[in-house]
Coordinates of C-alpha atoms and ligand atoms in Angstrom, one line a residue:
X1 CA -4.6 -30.8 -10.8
X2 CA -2.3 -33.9 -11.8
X3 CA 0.5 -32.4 -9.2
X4 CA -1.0 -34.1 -5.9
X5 CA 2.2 -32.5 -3.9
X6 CA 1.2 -28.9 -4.5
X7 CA -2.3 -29.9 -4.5
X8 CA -2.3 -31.0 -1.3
X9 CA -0.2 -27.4 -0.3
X10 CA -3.2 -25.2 -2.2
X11 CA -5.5 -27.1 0.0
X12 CA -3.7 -26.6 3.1
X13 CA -3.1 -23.2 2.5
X14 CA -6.6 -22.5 1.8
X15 CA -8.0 -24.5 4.8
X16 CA -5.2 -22.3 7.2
X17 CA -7.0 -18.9 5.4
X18 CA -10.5 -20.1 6.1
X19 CA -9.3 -21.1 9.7
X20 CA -7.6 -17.9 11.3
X21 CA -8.4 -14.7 12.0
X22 CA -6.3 -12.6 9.7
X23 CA -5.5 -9.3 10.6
X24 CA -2.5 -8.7 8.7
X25 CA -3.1 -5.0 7.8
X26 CA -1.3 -5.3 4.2
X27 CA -3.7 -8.8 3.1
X28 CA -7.3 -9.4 1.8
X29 CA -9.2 -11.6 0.0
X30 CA -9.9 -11.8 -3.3
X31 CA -13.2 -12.6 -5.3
X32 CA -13.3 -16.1 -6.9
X33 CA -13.5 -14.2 -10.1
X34 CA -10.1 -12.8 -9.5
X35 CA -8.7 -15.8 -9.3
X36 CA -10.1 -17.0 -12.6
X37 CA -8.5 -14.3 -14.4
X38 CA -5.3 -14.7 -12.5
X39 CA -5.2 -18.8 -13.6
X40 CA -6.6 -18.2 -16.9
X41 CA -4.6 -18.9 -20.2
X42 CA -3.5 -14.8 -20.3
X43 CA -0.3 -16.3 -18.6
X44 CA 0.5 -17.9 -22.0
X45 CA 1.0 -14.3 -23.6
X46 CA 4.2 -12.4 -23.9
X47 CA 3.6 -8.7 -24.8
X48 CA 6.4 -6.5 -24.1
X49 CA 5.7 -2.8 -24.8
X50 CA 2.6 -1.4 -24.8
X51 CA -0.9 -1.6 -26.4
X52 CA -0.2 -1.2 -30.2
X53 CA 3.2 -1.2 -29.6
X54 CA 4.7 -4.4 -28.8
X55 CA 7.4 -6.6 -30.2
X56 CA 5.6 -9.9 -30.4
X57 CA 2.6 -10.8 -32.3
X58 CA -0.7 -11.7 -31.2
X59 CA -1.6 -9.1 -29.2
X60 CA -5.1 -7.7 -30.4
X61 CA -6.7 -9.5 -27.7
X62 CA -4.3 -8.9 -24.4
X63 CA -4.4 -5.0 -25.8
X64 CA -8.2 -4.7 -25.1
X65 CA -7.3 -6.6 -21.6
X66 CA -4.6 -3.6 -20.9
X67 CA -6.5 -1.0 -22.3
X68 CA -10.1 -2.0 -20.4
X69 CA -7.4 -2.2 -16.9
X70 CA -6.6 1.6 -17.9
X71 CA -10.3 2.3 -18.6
X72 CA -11.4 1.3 -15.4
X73 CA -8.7 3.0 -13.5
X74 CA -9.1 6.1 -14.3
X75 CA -12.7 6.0 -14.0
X76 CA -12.7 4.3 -10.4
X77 CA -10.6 7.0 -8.9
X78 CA -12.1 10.0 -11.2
X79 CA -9.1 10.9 -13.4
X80 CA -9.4 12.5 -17.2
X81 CA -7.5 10.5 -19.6
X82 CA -6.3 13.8 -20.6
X83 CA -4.6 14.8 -16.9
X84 CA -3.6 11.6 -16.1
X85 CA -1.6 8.6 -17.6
X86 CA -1.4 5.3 -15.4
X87 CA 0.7 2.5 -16.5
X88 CA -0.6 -1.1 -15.3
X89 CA 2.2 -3.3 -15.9
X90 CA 4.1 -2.8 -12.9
X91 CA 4.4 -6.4 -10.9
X92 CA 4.6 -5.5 -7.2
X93 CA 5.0 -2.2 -5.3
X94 CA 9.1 -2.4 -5.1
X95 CA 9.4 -2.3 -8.7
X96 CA 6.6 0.0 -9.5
X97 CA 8.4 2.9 -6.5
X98 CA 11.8 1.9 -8.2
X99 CA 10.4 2.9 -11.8
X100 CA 9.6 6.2 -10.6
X101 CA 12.8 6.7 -8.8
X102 CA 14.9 5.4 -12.7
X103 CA 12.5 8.2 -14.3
X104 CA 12.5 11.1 -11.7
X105 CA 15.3 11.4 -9.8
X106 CA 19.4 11.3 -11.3
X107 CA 20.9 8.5 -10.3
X108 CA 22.9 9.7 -6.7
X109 CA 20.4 12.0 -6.4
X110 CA 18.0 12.5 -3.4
X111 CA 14.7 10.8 -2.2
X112 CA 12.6 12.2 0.9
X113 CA 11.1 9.2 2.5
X114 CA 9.9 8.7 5.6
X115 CA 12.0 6.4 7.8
X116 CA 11.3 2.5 7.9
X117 CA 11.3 2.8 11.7
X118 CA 8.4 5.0 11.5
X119 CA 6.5 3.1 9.3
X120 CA 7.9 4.2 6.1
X121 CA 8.6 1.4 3.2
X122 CA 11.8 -0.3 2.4
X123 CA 11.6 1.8 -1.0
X124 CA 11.4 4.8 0.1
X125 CA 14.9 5.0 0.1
X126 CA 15.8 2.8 2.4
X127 CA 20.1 2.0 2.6
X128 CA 19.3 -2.2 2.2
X129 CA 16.6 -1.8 -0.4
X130 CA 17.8 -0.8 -4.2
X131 CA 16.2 2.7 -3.9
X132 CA 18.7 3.4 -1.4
X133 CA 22.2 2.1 -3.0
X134 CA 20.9 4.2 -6.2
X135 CA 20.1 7.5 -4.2
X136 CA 20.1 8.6 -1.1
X137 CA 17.5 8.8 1.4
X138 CA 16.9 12.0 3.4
X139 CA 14.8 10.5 6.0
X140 CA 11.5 12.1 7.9
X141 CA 9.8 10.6 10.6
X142 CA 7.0 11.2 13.0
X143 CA 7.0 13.9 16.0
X144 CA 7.8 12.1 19.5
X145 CA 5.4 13.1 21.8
X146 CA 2.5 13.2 19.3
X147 CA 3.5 10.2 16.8
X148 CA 2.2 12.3 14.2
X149 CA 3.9 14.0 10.9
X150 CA 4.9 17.4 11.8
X151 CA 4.5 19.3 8.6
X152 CA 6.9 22.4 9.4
X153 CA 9.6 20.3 10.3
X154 CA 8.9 18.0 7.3
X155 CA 9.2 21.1 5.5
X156 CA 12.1 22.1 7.2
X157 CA 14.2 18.6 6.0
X158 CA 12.9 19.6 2.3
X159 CA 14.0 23.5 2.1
X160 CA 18.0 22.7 3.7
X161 CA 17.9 18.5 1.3
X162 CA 16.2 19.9 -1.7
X163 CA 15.4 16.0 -2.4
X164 CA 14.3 15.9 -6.4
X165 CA 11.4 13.7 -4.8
X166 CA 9.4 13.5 -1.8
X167 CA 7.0 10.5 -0.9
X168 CA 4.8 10.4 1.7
X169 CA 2.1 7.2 2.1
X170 CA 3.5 4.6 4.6
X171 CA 3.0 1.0 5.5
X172 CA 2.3 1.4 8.9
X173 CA 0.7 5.1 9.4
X174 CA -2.9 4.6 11.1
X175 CA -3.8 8.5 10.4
X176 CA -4.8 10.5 7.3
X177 CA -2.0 12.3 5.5
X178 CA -2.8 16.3 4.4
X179 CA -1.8 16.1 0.6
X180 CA -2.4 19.3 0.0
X181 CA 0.4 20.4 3.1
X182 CA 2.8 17.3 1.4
X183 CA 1.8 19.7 -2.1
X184 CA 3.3 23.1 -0.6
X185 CA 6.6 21.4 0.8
X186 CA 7.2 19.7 -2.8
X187 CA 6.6 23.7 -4.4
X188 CA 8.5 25.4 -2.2
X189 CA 11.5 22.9 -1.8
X190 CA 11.3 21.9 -5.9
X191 CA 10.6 18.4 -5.8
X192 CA 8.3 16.1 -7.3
X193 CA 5.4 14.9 -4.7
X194 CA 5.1 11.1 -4.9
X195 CA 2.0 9.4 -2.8
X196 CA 2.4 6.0 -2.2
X197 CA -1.0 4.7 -1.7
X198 CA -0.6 1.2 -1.6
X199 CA -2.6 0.6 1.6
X200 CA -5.1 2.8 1.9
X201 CA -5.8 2.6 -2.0
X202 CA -9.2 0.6 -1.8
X203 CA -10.1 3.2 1.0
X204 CA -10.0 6.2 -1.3
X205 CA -11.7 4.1 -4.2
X206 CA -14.3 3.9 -1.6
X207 CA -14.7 7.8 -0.6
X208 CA -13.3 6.9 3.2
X209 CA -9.8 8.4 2.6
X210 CA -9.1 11.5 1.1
X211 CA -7.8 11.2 -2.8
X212 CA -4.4 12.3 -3.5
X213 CA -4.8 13.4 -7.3
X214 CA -5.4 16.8 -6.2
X215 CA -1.8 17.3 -5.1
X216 CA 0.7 14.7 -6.5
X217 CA 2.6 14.4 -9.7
X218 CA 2.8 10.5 -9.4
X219 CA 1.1 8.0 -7.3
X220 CA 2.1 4.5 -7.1
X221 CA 0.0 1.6 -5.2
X222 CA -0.3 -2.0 -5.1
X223 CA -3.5 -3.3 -6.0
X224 CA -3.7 -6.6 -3.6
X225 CA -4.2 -4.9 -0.1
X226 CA -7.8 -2.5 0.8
X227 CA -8.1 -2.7 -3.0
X228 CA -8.8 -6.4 -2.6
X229 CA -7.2 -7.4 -6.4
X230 CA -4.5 -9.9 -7.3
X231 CA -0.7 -8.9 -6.4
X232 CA 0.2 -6.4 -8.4
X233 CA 1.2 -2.9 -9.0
X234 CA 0.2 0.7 -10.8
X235 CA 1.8 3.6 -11.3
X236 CA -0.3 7.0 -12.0
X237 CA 1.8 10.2 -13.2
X238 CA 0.2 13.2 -14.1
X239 CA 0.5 14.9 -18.2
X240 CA 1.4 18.3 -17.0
X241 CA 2.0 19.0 -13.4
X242 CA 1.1 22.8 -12.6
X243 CA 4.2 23.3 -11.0
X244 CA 6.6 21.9 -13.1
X245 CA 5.6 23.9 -15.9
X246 CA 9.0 25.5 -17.7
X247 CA 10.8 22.6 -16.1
X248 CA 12.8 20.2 -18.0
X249 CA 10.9 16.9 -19.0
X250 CA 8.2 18.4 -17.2
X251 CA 5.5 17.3 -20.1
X252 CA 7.1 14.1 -20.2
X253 CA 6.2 12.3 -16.3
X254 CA 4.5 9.4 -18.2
X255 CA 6.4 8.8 -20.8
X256 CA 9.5 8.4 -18.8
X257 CA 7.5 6.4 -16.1
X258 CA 6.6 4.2 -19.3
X259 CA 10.2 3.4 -20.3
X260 CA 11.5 3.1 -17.3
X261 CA 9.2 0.0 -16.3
X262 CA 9.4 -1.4 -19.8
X263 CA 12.5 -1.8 -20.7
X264 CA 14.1 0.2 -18.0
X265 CA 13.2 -3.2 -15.2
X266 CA 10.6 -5.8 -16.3
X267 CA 10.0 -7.5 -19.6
X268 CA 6.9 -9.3 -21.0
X269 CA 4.0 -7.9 -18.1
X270 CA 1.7 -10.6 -16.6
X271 CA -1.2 -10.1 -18.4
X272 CA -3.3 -12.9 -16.5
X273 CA -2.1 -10.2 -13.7
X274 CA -3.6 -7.3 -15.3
X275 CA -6.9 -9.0 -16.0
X276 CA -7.4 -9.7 -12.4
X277 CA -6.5 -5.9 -11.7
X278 CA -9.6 -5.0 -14.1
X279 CA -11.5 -7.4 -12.2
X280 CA -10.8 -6.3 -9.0
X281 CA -11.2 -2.4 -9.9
X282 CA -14.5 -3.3 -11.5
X283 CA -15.7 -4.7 -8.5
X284 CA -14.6 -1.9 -6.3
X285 CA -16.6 0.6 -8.7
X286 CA -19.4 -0.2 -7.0
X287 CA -21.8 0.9 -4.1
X288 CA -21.0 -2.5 -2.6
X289 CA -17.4 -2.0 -2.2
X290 CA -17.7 2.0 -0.6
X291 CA -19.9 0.0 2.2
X292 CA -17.2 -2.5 2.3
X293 CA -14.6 0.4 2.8
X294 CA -17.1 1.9 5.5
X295 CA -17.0 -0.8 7.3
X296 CA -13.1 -1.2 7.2
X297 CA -12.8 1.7 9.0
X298 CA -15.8 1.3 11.3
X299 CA -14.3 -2.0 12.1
X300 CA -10.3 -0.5 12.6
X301 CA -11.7 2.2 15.3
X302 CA -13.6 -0.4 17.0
X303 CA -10.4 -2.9 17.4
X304 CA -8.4 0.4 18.6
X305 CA -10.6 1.7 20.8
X306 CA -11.5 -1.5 22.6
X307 CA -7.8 -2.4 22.7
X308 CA -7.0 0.9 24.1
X309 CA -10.1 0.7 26.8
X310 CA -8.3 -2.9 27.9
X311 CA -4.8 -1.3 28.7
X312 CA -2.9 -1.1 25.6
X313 CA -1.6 1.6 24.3
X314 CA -2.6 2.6 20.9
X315 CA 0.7 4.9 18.6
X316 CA -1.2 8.4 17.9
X317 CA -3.7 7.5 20.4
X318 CA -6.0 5.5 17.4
X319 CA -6.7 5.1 13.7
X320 CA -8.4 6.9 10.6
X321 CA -7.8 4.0 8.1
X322 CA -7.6 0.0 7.7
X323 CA -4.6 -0.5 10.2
X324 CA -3.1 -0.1 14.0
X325 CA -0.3 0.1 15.4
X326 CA -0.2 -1.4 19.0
X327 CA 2.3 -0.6 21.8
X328 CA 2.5 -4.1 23.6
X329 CA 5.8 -3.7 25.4
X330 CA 4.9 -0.9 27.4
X331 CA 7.9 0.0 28.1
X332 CA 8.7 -3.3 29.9
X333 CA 4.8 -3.8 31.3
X334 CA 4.0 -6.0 28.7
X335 CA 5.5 -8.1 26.2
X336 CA 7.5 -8.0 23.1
X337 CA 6.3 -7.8 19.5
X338 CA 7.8 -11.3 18.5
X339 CA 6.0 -13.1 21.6
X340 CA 3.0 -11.2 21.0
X341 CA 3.1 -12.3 17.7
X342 CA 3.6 -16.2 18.6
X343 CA 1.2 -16.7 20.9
X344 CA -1.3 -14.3 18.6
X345 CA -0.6 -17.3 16.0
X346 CA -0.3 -20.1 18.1
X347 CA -4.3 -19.2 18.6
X348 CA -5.2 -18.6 15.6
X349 CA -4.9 -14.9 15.2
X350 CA -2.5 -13.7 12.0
X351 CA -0.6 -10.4 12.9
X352 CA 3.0 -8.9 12.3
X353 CA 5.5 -7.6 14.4
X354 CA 6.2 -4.4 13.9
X355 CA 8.6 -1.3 14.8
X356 CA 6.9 1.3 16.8
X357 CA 8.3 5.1 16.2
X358 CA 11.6 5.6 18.4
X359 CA 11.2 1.9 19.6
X360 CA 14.3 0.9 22.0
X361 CA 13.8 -2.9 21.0
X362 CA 15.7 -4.4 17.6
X363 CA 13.3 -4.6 14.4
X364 CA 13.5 -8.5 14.8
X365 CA 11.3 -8.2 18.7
X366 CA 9.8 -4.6 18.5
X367 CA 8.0 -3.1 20.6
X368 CA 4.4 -3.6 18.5
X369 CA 2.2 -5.4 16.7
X370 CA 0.3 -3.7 13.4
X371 CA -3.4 -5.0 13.0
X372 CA -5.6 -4.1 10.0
X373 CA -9.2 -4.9 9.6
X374 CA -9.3 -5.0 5.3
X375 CA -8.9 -9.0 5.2
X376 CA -11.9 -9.6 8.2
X377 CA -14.2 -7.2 6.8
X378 CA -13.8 -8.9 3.4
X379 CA -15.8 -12.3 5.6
X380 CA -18.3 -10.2 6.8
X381 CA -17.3 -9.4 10.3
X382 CA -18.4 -6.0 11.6
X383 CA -17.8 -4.0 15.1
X384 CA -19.4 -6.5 17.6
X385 CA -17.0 -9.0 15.8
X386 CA -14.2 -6.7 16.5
X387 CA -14.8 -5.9 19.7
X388 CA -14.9 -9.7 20.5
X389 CA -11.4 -9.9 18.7
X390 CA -10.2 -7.1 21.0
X391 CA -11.0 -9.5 24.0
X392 CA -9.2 -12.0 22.5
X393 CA -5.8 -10.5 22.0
X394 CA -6.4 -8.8 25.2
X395 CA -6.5 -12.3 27.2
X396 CA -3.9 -14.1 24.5
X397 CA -1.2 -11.4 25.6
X398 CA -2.0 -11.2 29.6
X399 CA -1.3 -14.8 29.7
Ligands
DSN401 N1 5.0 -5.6 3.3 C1 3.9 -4.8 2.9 C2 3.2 -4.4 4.2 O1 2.9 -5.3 4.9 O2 2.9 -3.2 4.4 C3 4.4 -3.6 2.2 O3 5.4 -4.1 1.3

């Protein structure tokens, strides 16, 4: 690279990857093959519209590209081509959730989300993100005493809000949602079921999480976090959901989901994107990657336990997936999520702050730190490895 300033930067950048312990729960690290696709010449190509269906020339080659990406998709996670549609081009998870939103729900209409302060996502109809100046949220959350969902009050919210959607996968839930409870709330209260997968995506394409396909109309997910592919986004919408039969547009999920990422919100899509996707979902097609995802979890319950056995406390009392949440105020016995977070970094261990439900501190020093185990496991560390990282952030906070 001629450009010795942001030269130096990639270099720097890399070195700080290789040299910290990085247990932010929504990061990984991708294959060197990923990266080829992602700097290849693919980012010359404009292609607005869709395989054979584009408004710019040139396009027999990125076509295969998008169509291989869909191929491998729908094989990785078990879907017929004939149930399910997915659309690739979506560039990040905010845009991918807001393209559902333009094609599902009337603009001032209503989106059942779960609560950022409970570990919902900012487009989940959050009042500063654009999902929530567009519609309004009717916000869920966890139960206090247990931390977990509680499904009849859940279902409660739906029947008296009649949202048009509900969404349930969160950014910072540690347990294993029940779709098929999420399914009978959506039928009874009329909405569409949305599962936002983006974490725990790479967990179900590894058999350690519970697939959502059974129950939703749409899924959505990022592709860079257990996944372990380039940043970007997919959105999965199903040809004719059971219970929407004899509704309006019910036949017509994808299609809508279609126009309303292109030319409802993006233009040309990133194709050198999209090739890395396919590289990354090949790679996670294999028996390599479900030990991988094994392992991620393995390694999660061994950081959450061992914390817990040291004196902190652990929100729902541990984890099913990639990712923690951990109590480190204590209600005034320990410290605050920002200082945790400092002196985590300050010795060389990556982590956010993060809100824990019905936290009394402000979102900027919370009461917790969230910890996932996708990016560690991705180097090769396993349990003994864990619990040595345990005793680390054990001693690092006591100070
Ligand atoms: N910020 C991502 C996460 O860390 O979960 C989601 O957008």
């Amino acid at each position: 690279m001629k450009d010795i300033q942001i030269k130096k930067l990639i270099e720097a950048e890399r070195k700080r990857q290789k040299r910290v312990i990085n247990l932010i729960a929504s990061e990984n690290y991708v294959s060197k093959d990923v990266l080829e696709a992602l700097g290849s010449e693919l980012t010359n190509k404009y292609a607005e519209g869709y395989s054979a269906m584009r408004y710019y020339g040139g396009n027999e080659i990125v076509d295969r590209i998008e169509n291989l990406c869909k191929e491998r998709v729908l094989k990785l996670f078990k879907l017929l081509p004939n149930e399910w549609s997915v659309n690739v081009q979506p560039l990040s998870g905010s845009p991918a959730n807001l393209a559902v939103y333009m094609a599902l729900v009337p603009v001032g209409g209503k989106i059942m989300g779960m609560s950022l302060a409970h570990g919902g996502h900012l487009t989940h109809g959050h009042k500063v993100s654009a999902t929530g100046k567009f519609w309004t949220q009717v916000p869920y959350g966890v139960n206090q005493k247990t931390e977990l969902l509680d499904y009849e009050e859940i279902k409660q919210i739906a029947l008296r809000e009649k949202p048009q959607i509900i969404v349930t996968g969160y950014t910072a839930c540690p347990r294993i949602i029940d779709f098929k409870k999420f399914r009978e709330i959506a039928d009874v209260s009329g909405a569409y079921l949305m599962v936002d997968m983006s974490h725990f995506a790479g967990l179900v394409a590894g058999e350690v999480y519970p697939s959502p396909f059974e129950y939703a109309d749409v899924v959505t997910t990022t592709t860079h976090k257990t996944l372990r592919g380039p940043r970007a986004a997919m959105i999965f919408s199903k040809k004719d959901p059971p219970n929407m039969i004899g509704r309006a547009g019910a036949r017509e999920l994808p299609k809508k989901i279609d126009k309303a990422i292109f030319p409802g919100l993006q233009g040309g899509p990133h194709l050198n994107q999209i090739a890395a996707v396919a590289v990354a979902l090949k790679e996670a097609d294999t028996p390599a990657f479900k030990k991988y995802a094994k392992q991620v979890v393995k390694n999660a319950k061994v950081l959450s336990n061992e914390l817990a056995r040291l004196g902190w406390r652990i929100v729902s009392g541990g984890t099913d997936t990639h990712l923690l949440l951990v109590d480190v105020w204590l209600n005034g016995k320990g410290i605050g999520g920002k200082e945790a977070s400092d002196r985590l970094e300050k010795a060389g261990i990556i982590v956010n702050k993060n809100a824990i439900p019905f936290d009394t501190r402000s979102p900027v020093d919370p009461s917790g730190i969230r910890l996932g185990s996708a990016a560690e496991t991705t180097r090769g560390k396993k349990e003994k490895d864990f619990v040595e990282i345990a005793e680390r952030i054990d001693k690092i906070l006591r100070k």
